[in-house]
Structure formats: C-alpha cells, structure tokens
PDB file of C-alpha atoms in Angstrom:
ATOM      1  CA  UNK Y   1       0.000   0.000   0.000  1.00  0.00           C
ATOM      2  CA  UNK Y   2       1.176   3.851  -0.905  1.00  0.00           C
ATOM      3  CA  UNK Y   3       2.196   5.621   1.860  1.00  0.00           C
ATOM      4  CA  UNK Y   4      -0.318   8.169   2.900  1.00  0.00           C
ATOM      5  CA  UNK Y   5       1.046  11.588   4.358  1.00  0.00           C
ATOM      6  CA  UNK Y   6       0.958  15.055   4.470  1.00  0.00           C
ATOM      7  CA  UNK Y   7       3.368  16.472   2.655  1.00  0.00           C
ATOM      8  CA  UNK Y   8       4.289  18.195  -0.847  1.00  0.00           C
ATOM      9  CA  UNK Y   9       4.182  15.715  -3.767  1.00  0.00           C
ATOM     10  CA  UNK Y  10       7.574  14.714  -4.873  1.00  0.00           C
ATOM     11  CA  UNK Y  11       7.332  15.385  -8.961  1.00  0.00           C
ATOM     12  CA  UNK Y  12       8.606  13.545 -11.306  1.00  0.00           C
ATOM     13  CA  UNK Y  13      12.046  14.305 -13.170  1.00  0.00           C
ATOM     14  CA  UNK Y  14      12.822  13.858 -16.678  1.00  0.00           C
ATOM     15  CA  UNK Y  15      14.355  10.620 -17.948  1.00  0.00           C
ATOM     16  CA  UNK Y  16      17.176  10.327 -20.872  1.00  0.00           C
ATOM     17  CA  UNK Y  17      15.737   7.971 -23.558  1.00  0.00           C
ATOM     18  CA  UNK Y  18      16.704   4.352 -22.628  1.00  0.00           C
ATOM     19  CA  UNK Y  19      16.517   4.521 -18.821  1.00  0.00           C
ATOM     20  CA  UNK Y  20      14.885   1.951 -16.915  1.00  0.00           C
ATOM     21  CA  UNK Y  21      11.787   3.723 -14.989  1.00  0.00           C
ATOM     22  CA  UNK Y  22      10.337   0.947 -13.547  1.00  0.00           C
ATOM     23  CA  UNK Y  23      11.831  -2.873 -12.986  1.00  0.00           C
ATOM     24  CA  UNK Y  24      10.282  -6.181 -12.405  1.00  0.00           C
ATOM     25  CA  UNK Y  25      12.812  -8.787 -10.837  1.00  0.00           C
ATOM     26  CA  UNK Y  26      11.815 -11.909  -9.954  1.00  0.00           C
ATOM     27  CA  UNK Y  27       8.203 -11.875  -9.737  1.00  0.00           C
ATOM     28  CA  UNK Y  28       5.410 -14.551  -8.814  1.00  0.00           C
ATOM     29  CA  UNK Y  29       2.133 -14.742  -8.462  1.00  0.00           C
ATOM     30  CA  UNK Y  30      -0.452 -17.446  -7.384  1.00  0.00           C
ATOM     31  CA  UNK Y  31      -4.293 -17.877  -7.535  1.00  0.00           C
ATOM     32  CA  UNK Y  32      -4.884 -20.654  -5.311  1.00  0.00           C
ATOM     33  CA  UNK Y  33      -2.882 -23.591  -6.430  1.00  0.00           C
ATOM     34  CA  UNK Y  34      -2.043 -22.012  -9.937  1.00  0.00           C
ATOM     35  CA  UNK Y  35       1.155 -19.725 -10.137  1.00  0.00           C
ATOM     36  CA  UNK Y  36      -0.028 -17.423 -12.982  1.00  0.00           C
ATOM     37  CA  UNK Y  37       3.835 -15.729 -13.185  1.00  0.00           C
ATOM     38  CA  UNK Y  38       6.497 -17.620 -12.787  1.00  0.00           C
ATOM     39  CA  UNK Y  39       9.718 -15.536 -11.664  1.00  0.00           C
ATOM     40  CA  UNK Y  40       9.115 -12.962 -14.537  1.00  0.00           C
ATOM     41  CA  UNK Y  41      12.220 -10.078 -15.006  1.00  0.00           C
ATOM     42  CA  UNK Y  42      11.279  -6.927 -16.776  1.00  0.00           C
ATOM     43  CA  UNK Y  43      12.277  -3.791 -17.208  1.00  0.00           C
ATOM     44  CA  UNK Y  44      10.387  -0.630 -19.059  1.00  0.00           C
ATOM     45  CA  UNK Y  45      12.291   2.153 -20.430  1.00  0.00           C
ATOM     46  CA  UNK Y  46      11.738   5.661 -21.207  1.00  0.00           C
ATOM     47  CA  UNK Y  47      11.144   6.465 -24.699  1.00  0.00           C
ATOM     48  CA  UNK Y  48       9.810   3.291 -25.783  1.00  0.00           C
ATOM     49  CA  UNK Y  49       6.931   1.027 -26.431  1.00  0.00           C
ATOM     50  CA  UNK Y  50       6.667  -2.387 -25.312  1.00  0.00           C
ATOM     51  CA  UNK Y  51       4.172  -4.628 -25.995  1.00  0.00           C
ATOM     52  CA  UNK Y  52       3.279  -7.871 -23.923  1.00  0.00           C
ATOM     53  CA  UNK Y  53       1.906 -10.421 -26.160  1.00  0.00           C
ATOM     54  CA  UNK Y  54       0.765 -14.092 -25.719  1.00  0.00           C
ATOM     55  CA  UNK Y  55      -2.028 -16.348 -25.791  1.00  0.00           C
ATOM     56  CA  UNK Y  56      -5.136 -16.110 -23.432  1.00  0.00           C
ATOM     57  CA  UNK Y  57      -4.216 -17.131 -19.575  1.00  0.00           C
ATOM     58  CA  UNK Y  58      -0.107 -16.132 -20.008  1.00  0.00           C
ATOM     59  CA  UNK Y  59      -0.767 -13.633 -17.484  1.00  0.00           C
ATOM     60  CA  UNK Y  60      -0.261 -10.262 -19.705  1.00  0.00           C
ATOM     61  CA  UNK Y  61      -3.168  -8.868 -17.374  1.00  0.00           C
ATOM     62  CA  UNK Y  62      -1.817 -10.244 -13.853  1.00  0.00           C
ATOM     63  CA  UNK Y  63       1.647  -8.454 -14.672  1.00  0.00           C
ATOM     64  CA  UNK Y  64       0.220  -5.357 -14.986  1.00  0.00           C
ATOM     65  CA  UNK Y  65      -1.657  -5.749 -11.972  1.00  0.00           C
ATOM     66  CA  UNK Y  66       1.498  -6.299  -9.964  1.00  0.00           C
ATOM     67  CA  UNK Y  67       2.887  -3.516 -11.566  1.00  0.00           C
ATOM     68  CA  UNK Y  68      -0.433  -1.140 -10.308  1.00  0.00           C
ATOM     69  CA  UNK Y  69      -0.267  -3.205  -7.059  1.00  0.00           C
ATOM     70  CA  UNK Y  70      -3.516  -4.460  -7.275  1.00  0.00           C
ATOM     71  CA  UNK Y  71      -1.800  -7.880  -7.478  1.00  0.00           C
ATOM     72  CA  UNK Y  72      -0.204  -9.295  -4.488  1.00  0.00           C
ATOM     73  CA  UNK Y  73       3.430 -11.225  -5.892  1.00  0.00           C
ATOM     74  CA  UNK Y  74       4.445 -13.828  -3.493  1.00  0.00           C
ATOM     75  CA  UNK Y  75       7.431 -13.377  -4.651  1.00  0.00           C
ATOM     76  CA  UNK Y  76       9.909 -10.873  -5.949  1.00  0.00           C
ATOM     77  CA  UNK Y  77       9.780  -6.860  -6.319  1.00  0.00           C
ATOM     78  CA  UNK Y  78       8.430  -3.962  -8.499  1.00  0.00           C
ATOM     79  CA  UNK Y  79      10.411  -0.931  -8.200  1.00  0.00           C
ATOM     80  CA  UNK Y  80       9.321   2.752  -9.919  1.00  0.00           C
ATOM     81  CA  UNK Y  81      12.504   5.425  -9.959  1.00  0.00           C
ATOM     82  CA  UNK Y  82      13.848   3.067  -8.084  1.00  0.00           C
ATOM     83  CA  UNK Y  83      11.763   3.338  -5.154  1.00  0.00           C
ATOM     84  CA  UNK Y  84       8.955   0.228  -4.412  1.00  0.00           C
ATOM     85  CA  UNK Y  85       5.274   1.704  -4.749  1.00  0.00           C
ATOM     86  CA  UNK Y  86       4.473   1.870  -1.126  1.00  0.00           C
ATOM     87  CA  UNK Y  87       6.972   4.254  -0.776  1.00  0.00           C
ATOM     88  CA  UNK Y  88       5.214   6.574  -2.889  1.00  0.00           C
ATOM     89  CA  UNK Y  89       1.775   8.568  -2.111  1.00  0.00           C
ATOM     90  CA  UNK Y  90      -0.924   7.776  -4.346  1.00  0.00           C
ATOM     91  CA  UNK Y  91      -0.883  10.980  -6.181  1.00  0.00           C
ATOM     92  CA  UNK Y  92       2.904  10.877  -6.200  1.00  0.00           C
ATOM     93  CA  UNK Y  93       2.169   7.428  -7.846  1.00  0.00           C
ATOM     94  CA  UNK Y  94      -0.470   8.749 -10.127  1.00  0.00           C
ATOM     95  CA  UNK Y  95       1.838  11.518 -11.704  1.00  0.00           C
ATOM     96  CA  UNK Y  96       4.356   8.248 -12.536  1.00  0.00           C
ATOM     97  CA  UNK Y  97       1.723   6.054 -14.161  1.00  0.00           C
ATOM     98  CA  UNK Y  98      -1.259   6.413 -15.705  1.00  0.00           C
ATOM     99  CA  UNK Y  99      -3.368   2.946 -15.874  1.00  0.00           C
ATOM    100  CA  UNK Y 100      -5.964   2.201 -18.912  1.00  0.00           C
ATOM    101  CA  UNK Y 101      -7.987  -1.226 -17.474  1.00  0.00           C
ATOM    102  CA  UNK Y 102      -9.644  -3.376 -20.174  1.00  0.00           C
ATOM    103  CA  UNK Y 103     -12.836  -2.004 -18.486  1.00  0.00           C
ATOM    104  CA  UNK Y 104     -13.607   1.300 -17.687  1.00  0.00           C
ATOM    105  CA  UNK Y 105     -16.682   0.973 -15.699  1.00  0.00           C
ATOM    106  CA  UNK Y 106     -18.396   4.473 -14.749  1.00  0.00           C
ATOM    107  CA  UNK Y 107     -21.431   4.341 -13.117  1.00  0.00           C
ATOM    108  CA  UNK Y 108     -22.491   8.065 -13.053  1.00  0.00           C
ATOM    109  CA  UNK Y 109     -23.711  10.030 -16.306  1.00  0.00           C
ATOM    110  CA  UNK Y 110     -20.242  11.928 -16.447  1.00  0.00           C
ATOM    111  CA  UNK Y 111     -19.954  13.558 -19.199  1.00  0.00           C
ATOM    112  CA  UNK Y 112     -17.000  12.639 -22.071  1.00  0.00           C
ATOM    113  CA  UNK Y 113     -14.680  16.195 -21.264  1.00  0.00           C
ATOM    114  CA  UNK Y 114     -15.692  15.430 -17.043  1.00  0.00           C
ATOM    115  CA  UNK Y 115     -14.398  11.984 -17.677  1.00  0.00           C
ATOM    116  CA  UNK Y 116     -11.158  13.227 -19.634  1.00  0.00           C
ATOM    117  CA  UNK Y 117     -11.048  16.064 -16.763  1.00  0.00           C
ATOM    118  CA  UNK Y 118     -10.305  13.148 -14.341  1.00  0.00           C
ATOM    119  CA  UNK Y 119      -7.077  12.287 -15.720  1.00  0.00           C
ATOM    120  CA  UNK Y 120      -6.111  16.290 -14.532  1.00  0.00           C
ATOM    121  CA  UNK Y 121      -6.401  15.137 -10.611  1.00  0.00           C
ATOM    122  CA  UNK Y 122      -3.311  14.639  -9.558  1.00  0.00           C
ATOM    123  CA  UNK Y 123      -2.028  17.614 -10.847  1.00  0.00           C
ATOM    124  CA  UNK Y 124      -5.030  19.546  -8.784  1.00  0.00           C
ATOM    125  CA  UNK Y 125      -2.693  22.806  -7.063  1.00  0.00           C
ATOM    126  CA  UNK Y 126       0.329  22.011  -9.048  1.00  0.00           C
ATOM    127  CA  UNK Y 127       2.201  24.737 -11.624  1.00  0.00           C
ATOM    128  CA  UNK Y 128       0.842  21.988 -14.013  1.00  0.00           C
ATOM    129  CA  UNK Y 129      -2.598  22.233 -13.486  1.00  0.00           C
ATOM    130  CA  UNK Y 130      -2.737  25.639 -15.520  1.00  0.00           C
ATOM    131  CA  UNK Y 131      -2.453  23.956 -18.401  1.00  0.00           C
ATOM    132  CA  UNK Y 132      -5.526  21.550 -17.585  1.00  0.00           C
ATOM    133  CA  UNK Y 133      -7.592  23.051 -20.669  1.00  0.00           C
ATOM    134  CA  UNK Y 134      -4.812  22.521 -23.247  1.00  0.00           C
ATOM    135  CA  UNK Y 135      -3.669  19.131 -22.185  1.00  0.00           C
ATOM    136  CA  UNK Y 136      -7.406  18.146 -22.122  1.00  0.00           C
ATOM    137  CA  UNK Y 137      -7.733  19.223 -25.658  1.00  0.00           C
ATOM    138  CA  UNK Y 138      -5.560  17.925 -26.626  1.00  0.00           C
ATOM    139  CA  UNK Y 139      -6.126  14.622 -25.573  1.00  0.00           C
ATOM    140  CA  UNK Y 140      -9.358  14.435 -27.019  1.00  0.00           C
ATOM    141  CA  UNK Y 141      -7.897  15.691 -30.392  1.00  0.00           C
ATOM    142  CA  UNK Y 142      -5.742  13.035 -30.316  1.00  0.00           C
ATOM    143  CA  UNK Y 143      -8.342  10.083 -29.892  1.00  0.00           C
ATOM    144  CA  UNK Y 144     -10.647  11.635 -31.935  1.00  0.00           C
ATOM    145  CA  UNK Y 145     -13.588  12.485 -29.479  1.00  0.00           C
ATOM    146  CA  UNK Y 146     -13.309  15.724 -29.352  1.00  0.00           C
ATOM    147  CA  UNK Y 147     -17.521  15.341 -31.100  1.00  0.00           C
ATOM    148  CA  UNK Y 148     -17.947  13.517 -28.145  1.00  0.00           C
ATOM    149  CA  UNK Y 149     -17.327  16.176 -25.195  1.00  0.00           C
ATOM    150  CA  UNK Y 150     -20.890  16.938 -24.029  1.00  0.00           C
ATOM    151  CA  UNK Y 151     -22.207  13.382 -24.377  1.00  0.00           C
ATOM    152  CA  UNK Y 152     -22.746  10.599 -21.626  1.00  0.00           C
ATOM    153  CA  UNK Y 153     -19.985   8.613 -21.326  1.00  0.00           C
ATOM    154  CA  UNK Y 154     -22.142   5.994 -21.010  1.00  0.00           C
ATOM    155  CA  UNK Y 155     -24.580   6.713 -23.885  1.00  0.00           C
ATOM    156  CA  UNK Y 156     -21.417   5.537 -26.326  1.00  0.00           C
ATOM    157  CA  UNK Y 157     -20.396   2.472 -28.307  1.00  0.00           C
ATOM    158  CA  UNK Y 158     -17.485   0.313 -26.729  1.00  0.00           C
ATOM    159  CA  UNK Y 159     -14.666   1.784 -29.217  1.00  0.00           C
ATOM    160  CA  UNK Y 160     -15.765   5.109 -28.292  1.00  0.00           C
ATOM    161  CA  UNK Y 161     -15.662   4.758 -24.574  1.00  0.00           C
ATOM    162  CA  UNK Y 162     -12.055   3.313 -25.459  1.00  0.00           C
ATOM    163  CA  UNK Y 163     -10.879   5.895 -26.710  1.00  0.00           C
ATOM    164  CA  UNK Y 164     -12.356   8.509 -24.349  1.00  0.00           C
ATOM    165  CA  UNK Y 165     -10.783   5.987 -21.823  1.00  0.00           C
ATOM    166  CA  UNK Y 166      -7.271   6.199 -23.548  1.00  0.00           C
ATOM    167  CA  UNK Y 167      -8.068  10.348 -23.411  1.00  0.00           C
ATOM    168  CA  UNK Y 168      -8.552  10.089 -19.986  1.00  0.00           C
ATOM    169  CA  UNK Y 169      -5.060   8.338 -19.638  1.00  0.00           C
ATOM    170  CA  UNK Y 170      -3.192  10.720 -21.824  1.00  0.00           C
ATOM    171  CA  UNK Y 171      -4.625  13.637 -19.760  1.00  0.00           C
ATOM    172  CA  UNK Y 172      -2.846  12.251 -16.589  1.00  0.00           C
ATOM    173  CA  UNK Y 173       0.718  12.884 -18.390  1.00  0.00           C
ATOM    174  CA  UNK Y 174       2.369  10.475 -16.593  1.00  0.00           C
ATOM    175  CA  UNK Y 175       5.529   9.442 -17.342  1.00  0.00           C
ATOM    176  CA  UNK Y 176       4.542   5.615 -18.014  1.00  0.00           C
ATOM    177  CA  UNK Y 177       1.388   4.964 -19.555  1.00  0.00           C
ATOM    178  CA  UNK Y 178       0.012   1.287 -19.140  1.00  0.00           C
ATOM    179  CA  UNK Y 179      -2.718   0.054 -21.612  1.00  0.00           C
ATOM    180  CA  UNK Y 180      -4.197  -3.149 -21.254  1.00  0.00           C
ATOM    181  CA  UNK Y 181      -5.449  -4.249 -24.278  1.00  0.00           C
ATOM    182  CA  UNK Y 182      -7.267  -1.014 -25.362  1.00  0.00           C
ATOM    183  CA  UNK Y 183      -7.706  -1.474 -28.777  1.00  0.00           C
ATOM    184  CA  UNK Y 184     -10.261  -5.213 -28.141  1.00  0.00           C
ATOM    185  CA  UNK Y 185     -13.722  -3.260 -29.220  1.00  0.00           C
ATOM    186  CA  UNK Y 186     -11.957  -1.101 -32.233  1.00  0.00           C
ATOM    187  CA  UNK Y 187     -12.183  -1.029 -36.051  1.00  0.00           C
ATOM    188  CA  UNK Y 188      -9.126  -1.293 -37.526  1.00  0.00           C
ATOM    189  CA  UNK Y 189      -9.055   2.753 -38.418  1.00  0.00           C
ATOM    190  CA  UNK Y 190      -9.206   3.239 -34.686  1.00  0.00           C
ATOM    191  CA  UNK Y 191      -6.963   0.443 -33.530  1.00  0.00           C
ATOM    192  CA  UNK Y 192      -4.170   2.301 -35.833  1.00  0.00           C
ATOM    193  CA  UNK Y 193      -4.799   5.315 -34.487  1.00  0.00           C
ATOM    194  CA  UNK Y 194      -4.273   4.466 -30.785  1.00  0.00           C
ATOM    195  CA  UNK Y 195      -0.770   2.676 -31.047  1.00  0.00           C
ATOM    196  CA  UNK Y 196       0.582   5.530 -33.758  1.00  0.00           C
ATOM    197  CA  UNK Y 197      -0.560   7.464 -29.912  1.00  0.00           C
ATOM    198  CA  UNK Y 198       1.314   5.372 -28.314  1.00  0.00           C
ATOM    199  CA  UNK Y 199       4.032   5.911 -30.774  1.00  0.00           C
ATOM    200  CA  UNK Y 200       3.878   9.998 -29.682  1.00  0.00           C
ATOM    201  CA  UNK Y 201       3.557   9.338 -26.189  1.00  0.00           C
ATOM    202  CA  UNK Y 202       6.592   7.369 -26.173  1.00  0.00           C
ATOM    203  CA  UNK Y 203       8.662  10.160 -27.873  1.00  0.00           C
ATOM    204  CA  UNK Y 204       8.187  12.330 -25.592  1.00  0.00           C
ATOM    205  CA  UNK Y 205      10.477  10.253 -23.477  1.00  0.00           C
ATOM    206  CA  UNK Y 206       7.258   8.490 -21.250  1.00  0.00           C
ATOM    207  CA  UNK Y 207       7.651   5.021 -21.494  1.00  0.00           C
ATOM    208  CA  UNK Y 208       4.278   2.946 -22.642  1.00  0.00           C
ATOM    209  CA  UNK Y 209       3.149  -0.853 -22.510  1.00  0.00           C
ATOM    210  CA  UNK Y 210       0.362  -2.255 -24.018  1.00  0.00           C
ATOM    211  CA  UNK Y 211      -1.180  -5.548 -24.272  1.00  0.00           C
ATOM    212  CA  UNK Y 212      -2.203  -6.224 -27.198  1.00  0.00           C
ATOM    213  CA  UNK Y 213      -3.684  -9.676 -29.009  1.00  0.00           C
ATOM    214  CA  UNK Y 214      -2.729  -8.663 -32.964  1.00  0.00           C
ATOM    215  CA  UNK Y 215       0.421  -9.189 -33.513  1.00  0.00           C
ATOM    216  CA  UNK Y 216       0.885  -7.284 -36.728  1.00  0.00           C
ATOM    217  CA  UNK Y 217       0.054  -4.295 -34.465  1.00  0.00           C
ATOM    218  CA  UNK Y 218       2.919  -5.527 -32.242  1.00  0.00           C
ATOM    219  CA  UNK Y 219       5.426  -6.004 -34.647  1.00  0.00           C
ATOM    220  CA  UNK Y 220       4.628  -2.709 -36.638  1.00  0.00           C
ATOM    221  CA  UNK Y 221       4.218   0.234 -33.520  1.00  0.00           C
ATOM    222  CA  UNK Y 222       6.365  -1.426 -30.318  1.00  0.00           C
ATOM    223  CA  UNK Y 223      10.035  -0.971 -30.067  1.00  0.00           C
ATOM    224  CA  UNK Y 224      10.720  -3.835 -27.793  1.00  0.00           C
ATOM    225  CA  UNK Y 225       7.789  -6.966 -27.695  1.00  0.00           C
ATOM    226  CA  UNK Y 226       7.788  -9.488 -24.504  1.00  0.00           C
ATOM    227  CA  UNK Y 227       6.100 -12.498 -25.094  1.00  0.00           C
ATOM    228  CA  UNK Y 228       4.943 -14.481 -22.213  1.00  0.00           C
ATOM    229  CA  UNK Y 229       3.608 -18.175 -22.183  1.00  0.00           C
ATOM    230  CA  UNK Y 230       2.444 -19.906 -19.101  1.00  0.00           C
ATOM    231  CA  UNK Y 231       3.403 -16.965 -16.946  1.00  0.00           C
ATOM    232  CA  UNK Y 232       6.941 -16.600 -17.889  1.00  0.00           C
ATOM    233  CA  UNK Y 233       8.607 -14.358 -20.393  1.00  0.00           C
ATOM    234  CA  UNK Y 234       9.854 -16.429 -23.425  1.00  0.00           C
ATOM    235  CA  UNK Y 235      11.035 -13.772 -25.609  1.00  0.00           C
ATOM    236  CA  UNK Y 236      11.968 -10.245 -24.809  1.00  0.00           C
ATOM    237  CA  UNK Y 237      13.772  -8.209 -27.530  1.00  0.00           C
ATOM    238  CA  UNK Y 238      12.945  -6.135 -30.855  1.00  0.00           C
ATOM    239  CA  UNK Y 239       9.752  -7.370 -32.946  1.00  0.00           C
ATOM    240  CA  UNK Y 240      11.769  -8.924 -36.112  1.00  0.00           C
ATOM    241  CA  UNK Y 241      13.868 -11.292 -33.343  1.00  0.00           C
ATOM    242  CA  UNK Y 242      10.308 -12.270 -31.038  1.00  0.00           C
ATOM    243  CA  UNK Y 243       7.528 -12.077 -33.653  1.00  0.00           C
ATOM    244  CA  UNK Y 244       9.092 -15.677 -35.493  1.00  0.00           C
ATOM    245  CA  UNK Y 245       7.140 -17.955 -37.111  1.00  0.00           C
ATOM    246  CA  UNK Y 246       8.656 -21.032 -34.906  1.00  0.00           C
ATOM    247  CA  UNK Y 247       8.190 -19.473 -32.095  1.00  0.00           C
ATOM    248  CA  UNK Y 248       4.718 -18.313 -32.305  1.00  0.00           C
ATOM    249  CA  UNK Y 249       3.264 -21.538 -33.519  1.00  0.00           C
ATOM    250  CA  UNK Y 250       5.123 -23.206 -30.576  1.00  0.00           C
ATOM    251  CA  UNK Y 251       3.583 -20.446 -27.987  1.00  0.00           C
ATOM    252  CA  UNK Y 252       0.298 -20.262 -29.688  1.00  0.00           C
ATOM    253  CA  UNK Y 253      -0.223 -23.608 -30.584  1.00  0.00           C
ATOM    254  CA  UNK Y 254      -0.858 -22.856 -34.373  1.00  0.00           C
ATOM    255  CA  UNK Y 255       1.306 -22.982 -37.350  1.00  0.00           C
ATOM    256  CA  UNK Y 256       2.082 -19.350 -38.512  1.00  0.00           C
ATOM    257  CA  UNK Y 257       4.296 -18.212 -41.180  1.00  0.00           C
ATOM    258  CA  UNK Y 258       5.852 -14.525 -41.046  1.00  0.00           C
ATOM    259  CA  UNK Y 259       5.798 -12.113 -44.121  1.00  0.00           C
ATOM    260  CA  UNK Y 260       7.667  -8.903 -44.377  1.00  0.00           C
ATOM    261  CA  UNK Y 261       5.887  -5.335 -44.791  1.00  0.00           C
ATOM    262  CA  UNK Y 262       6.545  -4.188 -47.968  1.00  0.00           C
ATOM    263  CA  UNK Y 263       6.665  -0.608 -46.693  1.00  0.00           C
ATOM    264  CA  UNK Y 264       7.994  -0.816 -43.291  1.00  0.00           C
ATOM    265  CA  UNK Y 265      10.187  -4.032 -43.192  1.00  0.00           C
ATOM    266  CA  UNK Y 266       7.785  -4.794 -40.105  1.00  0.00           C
ATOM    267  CA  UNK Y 267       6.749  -8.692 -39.583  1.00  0.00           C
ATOM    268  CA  UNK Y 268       3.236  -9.614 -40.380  1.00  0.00           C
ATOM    269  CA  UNK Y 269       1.877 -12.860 -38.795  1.00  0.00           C
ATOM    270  CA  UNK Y 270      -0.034 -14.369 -41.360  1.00  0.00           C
ATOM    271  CA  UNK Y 271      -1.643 -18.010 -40.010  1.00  0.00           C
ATOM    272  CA  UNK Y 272      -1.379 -21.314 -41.740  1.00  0.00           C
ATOM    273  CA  UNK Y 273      -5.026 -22.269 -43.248  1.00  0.00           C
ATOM    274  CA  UNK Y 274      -6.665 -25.233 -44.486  1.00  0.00           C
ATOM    275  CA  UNK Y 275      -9.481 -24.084 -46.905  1.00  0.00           C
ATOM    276  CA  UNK Y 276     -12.311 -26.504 -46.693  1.00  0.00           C
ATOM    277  CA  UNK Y 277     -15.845 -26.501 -48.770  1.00  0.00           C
ATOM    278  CA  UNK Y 278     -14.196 -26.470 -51.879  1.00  0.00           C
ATOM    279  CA  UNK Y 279     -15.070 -29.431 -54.290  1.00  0.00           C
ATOM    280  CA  UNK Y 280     -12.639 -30.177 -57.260  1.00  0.00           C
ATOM    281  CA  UNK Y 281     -13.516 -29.372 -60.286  1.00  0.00           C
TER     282      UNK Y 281
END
C-alpha cells in the first residue's frame, strides 16, 4: 500500500531515452494452487513502447496488476525510480503512471470532457494544473472524441468509450502509460490510431506498454515486444527477433508463417489455413 502523508508531492524528473523507470525482478504470483507468473524479469524504459503479447491465460493482465499493485506477488519486487510503490503517495504514484484497465466501468452520467477532466487530478494545485484546458484538448484531439465532449460517457459504443478511456489516460501525463489491451472493441481505423498514440507518447520520453492480441500491431508500432507463455517471459527483444514464425506456432499452438511489410520491413503474422468446402472441379 502507498504511503499516505501530508506532505508536498515529490514530482517527477525527466528521464534520458533508454533509462529503466520501472523494474520487475523476480516476480510470482499465485491464484490458489495455480502460479499465474512464474519468476518474470522486466524492465520498461523511457522512450519506448513495449508490448506484452501471448495467448489467453499467459498472465499479460496479472503483470500489470502487480505492476499497479492491485496484485499481491508472493514473490519478488516492483520498483518505480527506483523506489517500491508503497513508498510513494498515491498521487505521487499517479503523476508516474497512468493505468488504462480493459474495463472502464463508470457508473455516473459523467460527461466525455468530465471523464477526460479526471485524468487532470493529480495535478489539482500544481504549476501543471494551468495547463488543464490545453492538455485536455488535446487529448481528445488526439483520440478523436473531441464530437464527443458533451455526451454521456455511457450513452457511447465500446470503441468510443475506449478511446475517451485512452483520453482520460493521456490527460494524466504520466511518465509511463500502461494500456491493457485497449484497442479489443476497435475497427481497424481506430486500432491504428491508438498505437501511432502510443508511438507519440513514447517520444516524448514516457515510457508505454500495451497488451495487445494482434500481432501485426505488435510487430509494426512497439520498439521492444515481450512475449509471455504460461506466466513466464519467453522472448523479450525487438519485434523482427520475437515475432518468429517457430516461435509463435510453438507459444500459440498454431502454425504461422511470417511475411515482411513491404513498406515498413515490419513482420506480419499471417496463419497457416486449411481451406475446406471447396469441391474439385
């Protein structure tokens, strides 16, 4: 738990591109009988996107709830600057990470700019909070909702609260921005447009993971891509060395062969099919 006391917020510095803002080492976790992660090492870096990819149940989710603390390790330590999170406040920890959960649940008819406004909290009597407006803005420029501002939150579709969730999260300006798997209810316009944010974010010199299930989107937007399988980290390195074709049809459990962006050079993951109802001619 975050320390709690009275005392001016400690803001966060600046990082140089590359450094290690917050470190995994070692890390379990158990539900019961099941260890979901399995001494998992990570570390996240400023200036970069990572994405954590692997099948359903490799416990993409559970590490990011370790990282947020809402996940108990039995084992092993998360540190953020260094420091582990209790010995941050919460808004101390809030300026340092900014959390996007697969779902947003708000009960009360906020509207879409109150919801964005939320992300401004922590920076509530801070220098920072002058810009409030602009930031807000902008976030809402940036994921497109800016039509949205004096609707119900909850009178949208599911892409639209995602991306008024993801505005929420970029209003917070933290300096790591965690997205679990925020782009599940898009079209594939939309799904685009939130990792080439995460792209922007990330040169800024935040740091940003995201879970993500489409691996083309992984291999095409992240800088570094983690794979996990059965709650340990198989693969950690640039897309072109993780995203293989052996390797994901061992992981996955289906054959896959990998094909080369004609544009980009980035891999696309292109699955092996059998085409059936066809008769011979």
């Amino acid at each position: 738990m975050a320390v709690s006391v009275h005392r001016a917020p400690r803001r966060p510095g600046r990082h140089e591109p590359g450094a290690t803002v917050l470190s995994i080492r070692d890390v379990s976790v158990e539900f019961g009988e099941k260890r979901v992660l399995d001494a998992v090492d990570l570390d996240i870096r400023a200036g970069e996107v990572l994405a954590l990819v692997g099948p359903n149940g490799a416990g993409k989710s559970t590490l990011i709830n370790v990282i947020t603390s809402d996940v108990d390790a039995v084992s092993g330590s998360v540190t953020l600057d260094g420091f582990p999170n209790h010995a941050w406040t919460y808004k101390e920890l809030a300026m340092r990470r900014a959390v996007l959960l697969q779902q947003v649940d708000i009960a009360f008819p906020f509207t879409v700019e109150e919801v964005v406004d939320m992300g401004r909290a922590p920076w509530r009597g801070s220098p920072q909070a002058r810009a409030d407006e602009t930031i807000i803005g902008g976030a809402l420029h940036r994921t497109e909702t800016e039509q949205f501002v004096e609707r119900k939150y909850t009178s949208l579709s599911g892409g639209e609260r995602a991306r008024v969730a993801l505005a929420r999260v970029l209003a917070q300006t933290s300096s790591i921005m965690l997205l679990d798997e925020p782009t599940a209810p898009m079209d594939i316009r939309h799904q685009e447009l939130v990792l080439g944010v995460a792209r922007e974010y990330a040169a800024t010199g935040c740091a940003v993971v995201i879970i993500v299930h489409n691996l083309d989107l992984a291999g095409a937007y992240a800088d570094r891509v983690a794979m996990l399988s059965a709650g340990r980290i198989v693969a950690d390195g640039p897309p072109a060395e993780v995203l293989t074709a052996d390797l994901i049809s061992r992981v996955y459990d289906y054959p896959v062969r990998i094909l080369t962006d004609p544009d980009t050079g980035a891999p696309i993951v292109v699955p092996v099919r059998t085409h059936r109802g066809k008769t011979a001619s």
